[in-house]
Short mmCIF file of C-alpha atoms in Angstrom, two decimals:
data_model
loop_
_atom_site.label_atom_id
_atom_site.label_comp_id
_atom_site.label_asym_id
_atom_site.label_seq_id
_atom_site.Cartn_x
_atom_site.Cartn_y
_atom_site.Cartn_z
CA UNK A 1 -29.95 -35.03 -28.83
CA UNK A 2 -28.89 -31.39 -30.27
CA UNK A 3 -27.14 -29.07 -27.97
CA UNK A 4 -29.78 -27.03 -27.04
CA UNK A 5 -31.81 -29.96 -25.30
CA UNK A 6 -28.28 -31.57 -23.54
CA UNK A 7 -27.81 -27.81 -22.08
CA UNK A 8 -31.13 -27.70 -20.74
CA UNK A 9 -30.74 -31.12 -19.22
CA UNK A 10 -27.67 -29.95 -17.60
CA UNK A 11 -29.65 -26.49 -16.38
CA UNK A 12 -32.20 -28.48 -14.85
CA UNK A 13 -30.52 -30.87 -13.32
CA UNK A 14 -28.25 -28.08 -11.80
CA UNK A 15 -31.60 -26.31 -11.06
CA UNK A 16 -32.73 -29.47 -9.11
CA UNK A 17 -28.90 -29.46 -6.64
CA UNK A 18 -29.90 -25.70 -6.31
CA UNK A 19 -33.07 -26.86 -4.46
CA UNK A 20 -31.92 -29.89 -2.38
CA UNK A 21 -28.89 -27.58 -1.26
CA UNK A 22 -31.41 -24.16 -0.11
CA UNK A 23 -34.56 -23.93 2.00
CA UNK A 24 -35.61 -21.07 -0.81
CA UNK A 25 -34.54 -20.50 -4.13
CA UNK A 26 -35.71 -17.36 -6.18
CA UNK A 27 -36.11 -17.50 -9.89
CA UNK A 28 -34.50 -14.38 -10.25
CA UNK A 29 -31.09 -16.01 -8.70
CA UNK A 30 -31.36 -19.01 -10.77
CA UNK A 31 -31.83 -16.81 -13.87
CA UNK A 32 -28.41 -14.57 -12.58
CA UNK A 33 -26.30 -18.37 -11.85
CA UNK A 34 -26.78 -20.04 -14.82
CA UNK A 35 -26.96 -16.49 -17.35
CA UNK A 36 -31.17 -17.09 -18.81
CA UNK A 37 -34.11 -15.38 -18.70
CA UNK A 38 -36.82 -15.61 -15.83
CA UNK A 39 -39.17 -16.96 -18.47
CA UNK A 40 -36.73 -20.08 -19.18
CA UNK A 41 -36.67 -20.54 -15.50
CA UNK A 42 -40.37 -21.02 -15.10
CA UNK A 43 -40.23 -23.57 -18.32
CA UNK A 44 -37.46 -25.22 -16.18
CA UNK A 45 -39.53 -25.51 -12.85
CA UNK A 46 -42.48 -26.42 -14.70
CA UNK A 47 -40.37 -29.29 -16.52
CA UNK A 48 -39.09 -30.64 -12.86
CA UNK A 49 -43.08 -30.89 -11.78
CA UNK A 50 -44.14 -32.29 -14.72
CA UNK A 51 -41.24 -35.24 -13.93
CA UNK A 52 -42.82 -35.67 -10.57
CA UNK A 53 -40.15 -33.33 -8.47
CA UNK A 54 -42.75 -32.22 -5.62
CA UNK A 55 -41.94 -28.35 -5.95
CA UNK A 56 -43.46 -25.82 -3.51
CA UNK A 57 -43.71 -22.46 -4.31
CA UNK A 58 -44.94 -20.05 -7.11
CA UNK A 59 -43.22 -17.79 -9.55
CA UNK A 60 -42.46 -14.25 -7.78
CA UNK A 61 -41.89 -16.02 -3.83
CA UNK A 62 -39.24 -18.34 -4.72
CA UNK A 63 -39.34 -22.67 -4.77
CA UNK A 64 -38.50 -25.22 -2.37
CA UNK A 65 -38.68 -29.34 -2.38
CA UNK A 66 -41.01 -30.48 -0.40
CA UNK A 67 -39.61 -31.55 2.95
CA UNK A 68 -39.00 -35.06 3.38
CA UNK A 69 -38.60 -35.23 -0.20
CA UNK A 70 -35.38 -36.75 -0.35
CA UNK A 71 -33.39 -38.70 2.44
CA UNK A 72 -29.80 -38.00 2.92
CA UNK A 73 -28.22 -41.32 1.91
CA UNK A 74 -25.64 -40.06 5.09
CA UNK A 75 -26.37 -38.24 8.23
CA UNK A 76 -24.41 -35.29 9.40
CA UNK A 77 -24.06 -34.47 13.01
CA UNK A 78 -25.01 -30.18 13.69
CA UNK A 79 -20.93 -30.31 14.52
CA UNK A 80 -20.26 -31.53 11.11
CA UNK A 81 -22.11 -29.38 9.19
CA UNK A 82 -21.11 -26.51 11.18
CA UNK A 83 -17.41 -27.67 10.12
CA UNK A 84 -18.11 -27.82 6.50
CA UNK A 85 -19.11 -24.63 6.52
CA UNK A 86 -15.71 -23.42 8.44
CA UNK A 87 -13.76 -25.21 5.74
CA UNK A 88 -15.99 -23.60 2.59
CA UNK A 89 -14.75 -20.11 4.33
CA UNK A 90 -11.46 -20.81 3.89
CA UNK A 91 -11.79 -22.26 0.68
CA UNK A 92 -12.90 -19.14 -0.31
CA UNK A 93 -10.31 -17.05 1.28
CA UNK A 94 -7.08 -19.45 0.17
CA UNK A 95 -8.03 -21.58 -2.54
CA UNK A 96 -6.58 -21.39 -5.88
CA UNK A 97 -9.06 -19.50 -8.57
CA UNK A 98 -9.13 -22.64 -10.42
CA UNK A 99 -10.64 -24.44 -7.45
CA UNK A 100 -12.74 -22.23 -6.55
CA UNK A 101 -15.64 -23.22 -9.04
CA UNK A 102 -15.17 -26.47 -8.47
CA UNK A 103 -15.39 -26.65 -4.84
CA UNK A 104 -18.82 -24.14 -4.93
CA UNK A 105 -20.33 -26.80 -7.20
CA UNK A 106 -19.13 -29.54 -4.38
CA UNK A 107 -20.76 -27.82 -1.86
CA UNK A 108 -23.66 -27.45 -3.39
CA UNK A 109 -23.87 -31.36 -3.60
CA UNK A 110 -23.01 -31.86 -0.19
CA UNK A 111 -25.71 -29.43 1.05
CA UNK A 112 -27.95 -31.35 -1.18
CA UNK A 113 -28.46 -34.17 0.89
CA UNK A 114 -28.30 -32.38 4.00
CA UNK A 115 -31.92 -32.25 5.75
CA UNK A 116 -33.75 -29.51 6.15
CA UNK A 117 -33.31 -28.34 10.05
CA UNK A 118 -29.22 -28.62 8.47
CA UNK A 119 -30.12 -26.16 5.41
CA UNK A 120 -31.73 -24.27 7.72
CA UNK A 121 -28.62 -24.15 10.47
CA UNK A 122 -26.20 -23.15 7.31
CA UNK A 123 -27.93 -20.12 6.07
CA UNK A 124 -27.99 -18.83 9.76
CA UNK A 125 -24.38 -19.27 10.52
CA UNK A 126 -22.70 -18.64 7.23
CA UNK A 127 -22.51 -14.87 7.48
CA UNK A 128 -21.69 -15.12 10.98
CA UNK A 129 -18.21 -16.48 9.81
CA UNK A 130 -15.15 -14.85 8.10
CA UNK A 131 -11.63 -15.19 7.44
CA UNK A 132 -9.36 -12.37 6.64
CA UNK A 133 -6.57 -13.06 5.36
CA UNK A 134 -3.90 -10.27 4.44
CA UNK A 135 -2.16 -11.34 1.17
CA UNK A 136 -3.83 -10.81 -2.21
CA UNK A 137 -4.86 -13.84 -3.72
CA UNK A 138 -2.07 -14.32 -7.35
CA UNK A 139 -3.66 -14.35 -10.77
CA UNK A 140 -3.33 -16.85 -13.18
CA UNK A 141 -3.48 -16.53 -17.12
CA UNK A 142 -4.52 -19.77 -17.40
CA UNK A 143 -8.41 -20.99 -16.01
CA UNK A 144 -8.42 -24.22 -14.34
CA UNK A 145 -4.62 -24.60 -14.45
CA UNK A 146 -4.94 -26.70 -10.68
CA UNK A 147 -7.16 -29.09 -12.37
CA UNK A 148 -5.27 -29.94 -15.67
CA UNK A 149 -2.39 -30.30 -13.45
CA UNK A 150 -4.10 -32.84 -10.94
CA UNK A 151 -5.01 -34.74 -13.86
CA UNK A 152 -1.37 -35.06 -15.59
CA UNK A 153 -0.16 -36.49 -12.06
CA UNK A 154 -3.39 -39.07 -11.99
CA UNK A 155 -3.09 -40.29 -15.46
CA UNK A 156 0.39 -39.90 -15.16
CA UNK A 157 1.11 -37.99 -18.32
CA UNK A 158 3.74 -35.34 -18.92
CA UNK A 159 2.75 -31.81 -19.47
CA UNK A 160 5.10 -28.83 -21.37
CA UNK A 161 5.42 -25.70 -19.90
CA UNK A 162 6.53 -22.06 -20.63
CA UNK A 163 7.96 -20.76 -17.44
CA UNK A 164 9.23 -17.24 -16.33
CA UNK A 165 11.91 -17.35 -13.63
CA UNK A 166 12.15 -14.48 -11.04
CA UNK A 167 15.03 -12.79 -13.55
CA UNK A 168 11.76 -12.77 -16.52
CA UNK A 169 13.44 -15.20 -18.62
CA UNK A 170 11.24 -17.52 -20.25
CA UNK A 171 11.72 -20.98 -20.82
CA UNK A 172 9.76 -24.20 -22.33
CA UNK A 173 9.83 -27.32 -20.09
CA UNK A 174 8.95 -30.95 -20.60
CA UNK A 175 8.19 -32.16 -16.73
CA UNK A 176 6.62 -35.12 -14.63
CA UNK A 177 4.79 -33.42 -11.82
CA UNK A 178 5.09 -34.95 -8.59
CA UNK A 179 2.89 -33.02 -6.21
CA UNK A 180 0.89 -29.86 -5.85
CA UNK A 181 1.53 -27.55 -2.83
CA UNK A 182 0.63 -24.07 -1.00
CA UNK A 183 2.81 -22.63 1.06
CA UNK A 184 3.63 -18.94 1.81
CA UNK A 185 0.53 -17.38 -0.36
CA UNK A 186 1.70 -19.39 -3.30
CA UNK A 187 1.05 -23.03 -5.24
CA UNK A 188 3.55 -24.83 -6.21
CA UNK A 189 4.20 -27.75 -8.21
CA UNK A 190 7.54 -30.35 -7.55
CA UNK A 191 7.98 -32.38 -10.53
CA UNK A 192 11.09 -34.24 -12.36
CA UNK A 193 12.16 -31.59 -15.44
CA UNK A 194 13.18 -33.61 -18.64
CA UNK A 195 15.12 -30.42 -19.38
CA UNK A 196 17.68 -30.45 -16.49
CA UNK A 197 17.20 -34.38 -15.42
CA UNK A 198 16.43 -33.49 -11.70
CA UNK A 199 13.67 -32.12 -9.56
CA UNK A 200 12.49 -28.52 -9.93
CA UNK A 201 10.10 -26.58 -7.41
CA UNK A 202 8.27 -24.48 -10.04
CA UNK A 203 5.41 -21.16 -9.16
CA UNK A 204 2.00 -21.82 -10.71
CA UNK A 205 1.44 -17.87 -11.33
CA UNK A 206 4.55 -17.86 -13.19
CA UNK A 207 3.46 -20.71 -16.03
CA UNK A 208 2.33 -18.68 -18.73
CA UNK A 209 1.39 -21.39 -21.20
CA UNK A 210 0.55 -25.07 -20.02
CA UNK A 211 -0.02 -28.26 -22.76
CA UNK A 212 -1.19 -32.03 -21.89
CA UNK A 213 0.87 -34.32 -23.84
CA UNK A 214 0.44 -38.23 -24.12
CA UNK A 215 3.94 -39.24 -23.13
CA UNK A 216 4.02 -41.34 -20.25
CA UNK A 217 5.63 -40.85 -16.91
CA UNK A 218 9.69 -42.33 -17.55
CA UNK A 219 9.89 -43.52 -13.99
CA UNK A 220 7.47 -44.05 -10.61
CA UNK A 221 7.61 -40.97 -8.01
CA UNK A 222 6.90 -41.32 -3.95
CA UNK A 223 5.00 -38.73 -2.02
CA UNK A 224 5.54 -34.96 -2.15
CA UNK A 225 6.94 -34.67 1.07
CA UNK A 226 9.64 -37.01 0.39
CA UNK A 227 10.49 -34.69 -2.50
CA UNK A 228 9.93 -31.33 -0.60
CA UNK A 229 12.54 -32.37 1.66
CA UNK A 230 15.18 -32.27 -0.69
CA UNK A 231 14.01 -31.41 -4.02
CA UNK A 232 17.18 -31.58 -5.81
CA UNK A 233 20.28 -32.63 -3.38
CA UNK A 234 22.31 -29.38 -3.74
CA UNK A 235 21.66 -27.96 -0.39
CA UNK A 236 24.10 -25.30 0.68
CA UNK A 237 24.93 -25.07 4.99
CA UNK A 238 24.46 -21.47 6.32
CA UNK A 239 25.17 -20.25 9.62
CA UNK A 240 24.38 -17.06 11.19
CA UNK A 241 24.44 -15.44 14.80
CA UNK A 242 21.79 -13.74 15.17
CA UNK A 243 20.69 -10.96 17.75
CA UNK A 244 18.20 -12.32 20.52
CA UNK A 245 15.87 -9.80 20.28
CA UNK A 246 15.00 -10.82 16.57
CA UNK A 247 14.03 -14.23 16.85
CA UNK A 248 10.51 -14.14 17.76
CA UNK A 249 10.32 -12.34 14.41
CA UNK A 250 11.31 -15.50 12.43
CA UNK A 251 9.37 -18.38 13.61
CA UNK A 252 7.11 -18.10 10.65
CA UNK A 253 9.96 -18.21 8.43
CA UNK A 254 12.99 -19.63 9.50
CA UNK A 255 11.94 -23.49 9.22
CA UNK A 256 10.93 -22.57 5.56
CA UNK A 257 14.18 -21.37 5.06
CA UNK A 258 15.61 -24.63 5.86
CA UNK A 259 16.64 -24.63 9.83
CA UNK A 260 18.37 -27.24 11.18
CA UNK A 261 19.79 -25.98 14.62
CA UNK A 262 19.53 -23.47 16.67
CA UNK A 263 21.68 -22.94 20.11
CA UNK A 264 21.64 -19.73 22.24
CA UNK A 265 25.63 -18.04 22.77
CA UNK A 266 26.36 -15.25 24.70
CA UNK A 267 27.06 -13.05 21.53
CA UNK A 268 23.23 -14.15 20.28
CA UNK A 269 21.63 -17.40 18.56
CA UNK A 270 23.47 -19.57 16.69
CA UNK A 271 21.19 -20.44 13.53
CA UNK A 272 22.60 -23.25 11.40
CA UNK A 273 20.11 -23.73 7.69
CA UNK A 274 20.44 -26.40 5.26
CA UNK A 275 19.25 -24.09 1.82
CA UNK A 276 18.16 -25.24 -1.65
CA UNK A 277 17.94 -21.51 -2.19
CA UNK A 278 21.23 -20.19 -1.62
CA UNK A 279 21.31 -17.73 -5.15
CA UNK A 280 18.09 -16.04 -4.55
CA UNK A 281 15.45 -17.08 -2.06
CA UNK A 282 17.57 -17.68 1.15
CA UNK A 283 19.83 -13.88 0.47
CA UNK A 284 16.43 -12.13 -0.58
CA UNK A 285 15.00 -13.33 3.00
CA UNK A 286 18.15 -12.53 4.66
CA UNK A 287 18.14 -9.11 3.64
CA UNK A 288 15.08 -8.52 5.65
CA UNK A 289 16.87 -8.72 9.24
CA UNK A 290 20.45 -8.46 7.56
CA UNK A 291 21.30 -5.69 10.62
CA UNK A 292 20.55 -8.27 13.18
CA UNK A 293 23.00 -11.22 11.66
CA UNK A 294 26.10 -12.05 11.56
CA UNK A 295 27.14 -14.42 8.21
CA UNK A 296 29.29 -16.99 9.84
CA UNK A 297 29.70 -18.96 6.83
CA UNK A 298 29.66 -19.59 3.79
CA UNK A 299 32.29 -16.52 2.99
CA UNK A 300 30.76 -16.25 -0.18
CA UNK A 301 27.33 -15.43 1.20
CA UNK A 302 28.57 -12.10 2.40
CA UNK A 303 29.73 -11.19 -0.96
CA UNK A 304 25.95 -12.70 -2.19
CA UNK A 305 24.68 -9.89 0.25
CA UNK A 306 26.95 -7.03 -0.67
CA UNK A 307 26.01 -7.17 -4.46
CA UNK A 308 22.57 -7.85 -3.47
CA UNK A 309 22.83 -4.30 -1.13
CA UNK A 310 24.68 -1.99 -4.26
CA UNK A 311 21.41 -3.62 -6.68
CA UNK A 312 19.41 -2.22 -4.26
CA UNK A 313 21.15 1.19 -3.62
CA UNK A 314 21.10 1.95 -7.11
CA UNK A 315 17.05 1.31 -7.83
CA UNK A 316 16.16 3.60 -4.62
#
């Protein structure tokens, strides 16, 4: 079978999801979604009747199956359905670009097998629902880099990496990726580095170049949140007093950050944080309320903050 014939297979058979999933489908959209001509579209129709697909519907008005067509090997409650459509929302609002294909095409299969009162439901309620979300979504150079990392951690292959740190220095990696995580507008991946023997945290927009090798795993990993916990064991303790009237500002942030206690004084709140980020992340946040906090220790966090300050001074 040339390639011409397997791509129209695959076109009509996508053609075919398009009209389980929609009450009405329009040539015109099917010749936008999959990049042909009206005219192949017709050929494509006409090759699902002549295979015994009961099509309703005429060139110009748009198709549909014929209802009852196909049962739904599973039955969704209205509740369900309506839920499905809450999560695709968000999909599209905080899923990785490299997902977001992927999922559509999921969908799509889902809302296949849905009946038709359910299709019906969906295309009522979908633009009834929104999510905004504030923070611009990061961009990737690399197109399904999710995927090909999901796939490393299920076959349980190594990958190589070239990484830029936050200081632009770029290096090449050999790592086992543990786990795949979101947090904070950002995906991350945890994985064992070959390059410094420990765990790394690692920022998928900052992987500029990402290879599949066929080296093996060199040892068994547990579940990302065992590893998230403490990634690499060299946690610094930070305490800070901090003014009353600030804290409501932090509860997004300060268990991020690595809080471990918090009691109330009479000078303010008493914040005690257990850091992997003590260089960078954890000063860089600091900085932010650094006029309501007092460093209690370490003693060389204040000096941290002072250079950090004069950097700053000098750029504005």
């Amino acid at each position: 079978m040339n390639d011409h014939y397997l791509k129209k297979l695959d076109r009509v058979t996508a053609i075919l999801t398009q009209l389980q999933s929609k009450p009405i489908v329009r040539a015109q959209d099917l010749a936008k979604k999959f990049e042909v001509s009206i005219r192949t579209i017709y050929r494509d129709i006409k090759t699902l009747e002549n295979a015994g697909i009961p099509i309703i519907g005429e060139a110009g008005s748009g198709y549909s199956l014929m209802d009852g067509y196909k049962l739904p090997p599973v039955m969704f409650t209205k509740q369900e359905v309506l839920s499905f459509i809450t999560a695709e929302k968000l999909m599209q609002k905080f899923s990785h670009e490299s997902l977001g294909n992927h999922y559509q095409t999921a969908m799509e299969k889902l809302r296949s097998v849905l009946k038709h009162s359910d299709k019906n439901l969906i295309q009522n309620i979908e633009n009834q629902i929104d999510i905004y979300n504030y923070n611009p979504k990061t961009e990737d150079s690399i197109k399904n880099i999710i995927p090909i990392i999901l796939e490393s951690i299920a076959e349980k292959h190594q990958i190589s990496i070239d990484y830029k740190t936050v200081n632009e220095k770029i290096s090449t990696r050999t790592i086992e990726v543990v786990g795949v995580f979101f947090e904070f507008n950002f995906w991350y991946i945890i994985a064992y580095c070959t390059l410094r023997n420990d765990f790394r945290q690692f920022r998928i927009d900052r992987i500029l170049n990402i290879v599949k090798t066929q080296n093996p795993y060199l040892q068994e990993y547990g579940q990302i949140n065992d590893y998230r916990k403490s990634p690499n064991g060299n946690k610094t303790i930070v305490k800070l007093l901090v003014d009353k009237k600030i804290i409501g500002h932090l509860n997004n942030s300060k268990t991020y950050y690595g809080l471990i206690e918090e009691k109330e004084t009479d000078k303010g709140i008493e914040m005690t944080f257990e850091t992997d980020w003590i260089d960078e992340g954890f000063p860089r946040w600091l900085i932010t309320f650094g006029d309501y906090a007092e460093i209690l220790e370490p003693e060389f966090l204040k000096t941290t903050m002072k250079d950090l300050i004069q950097k700053i001074s000098k750029i504005i």
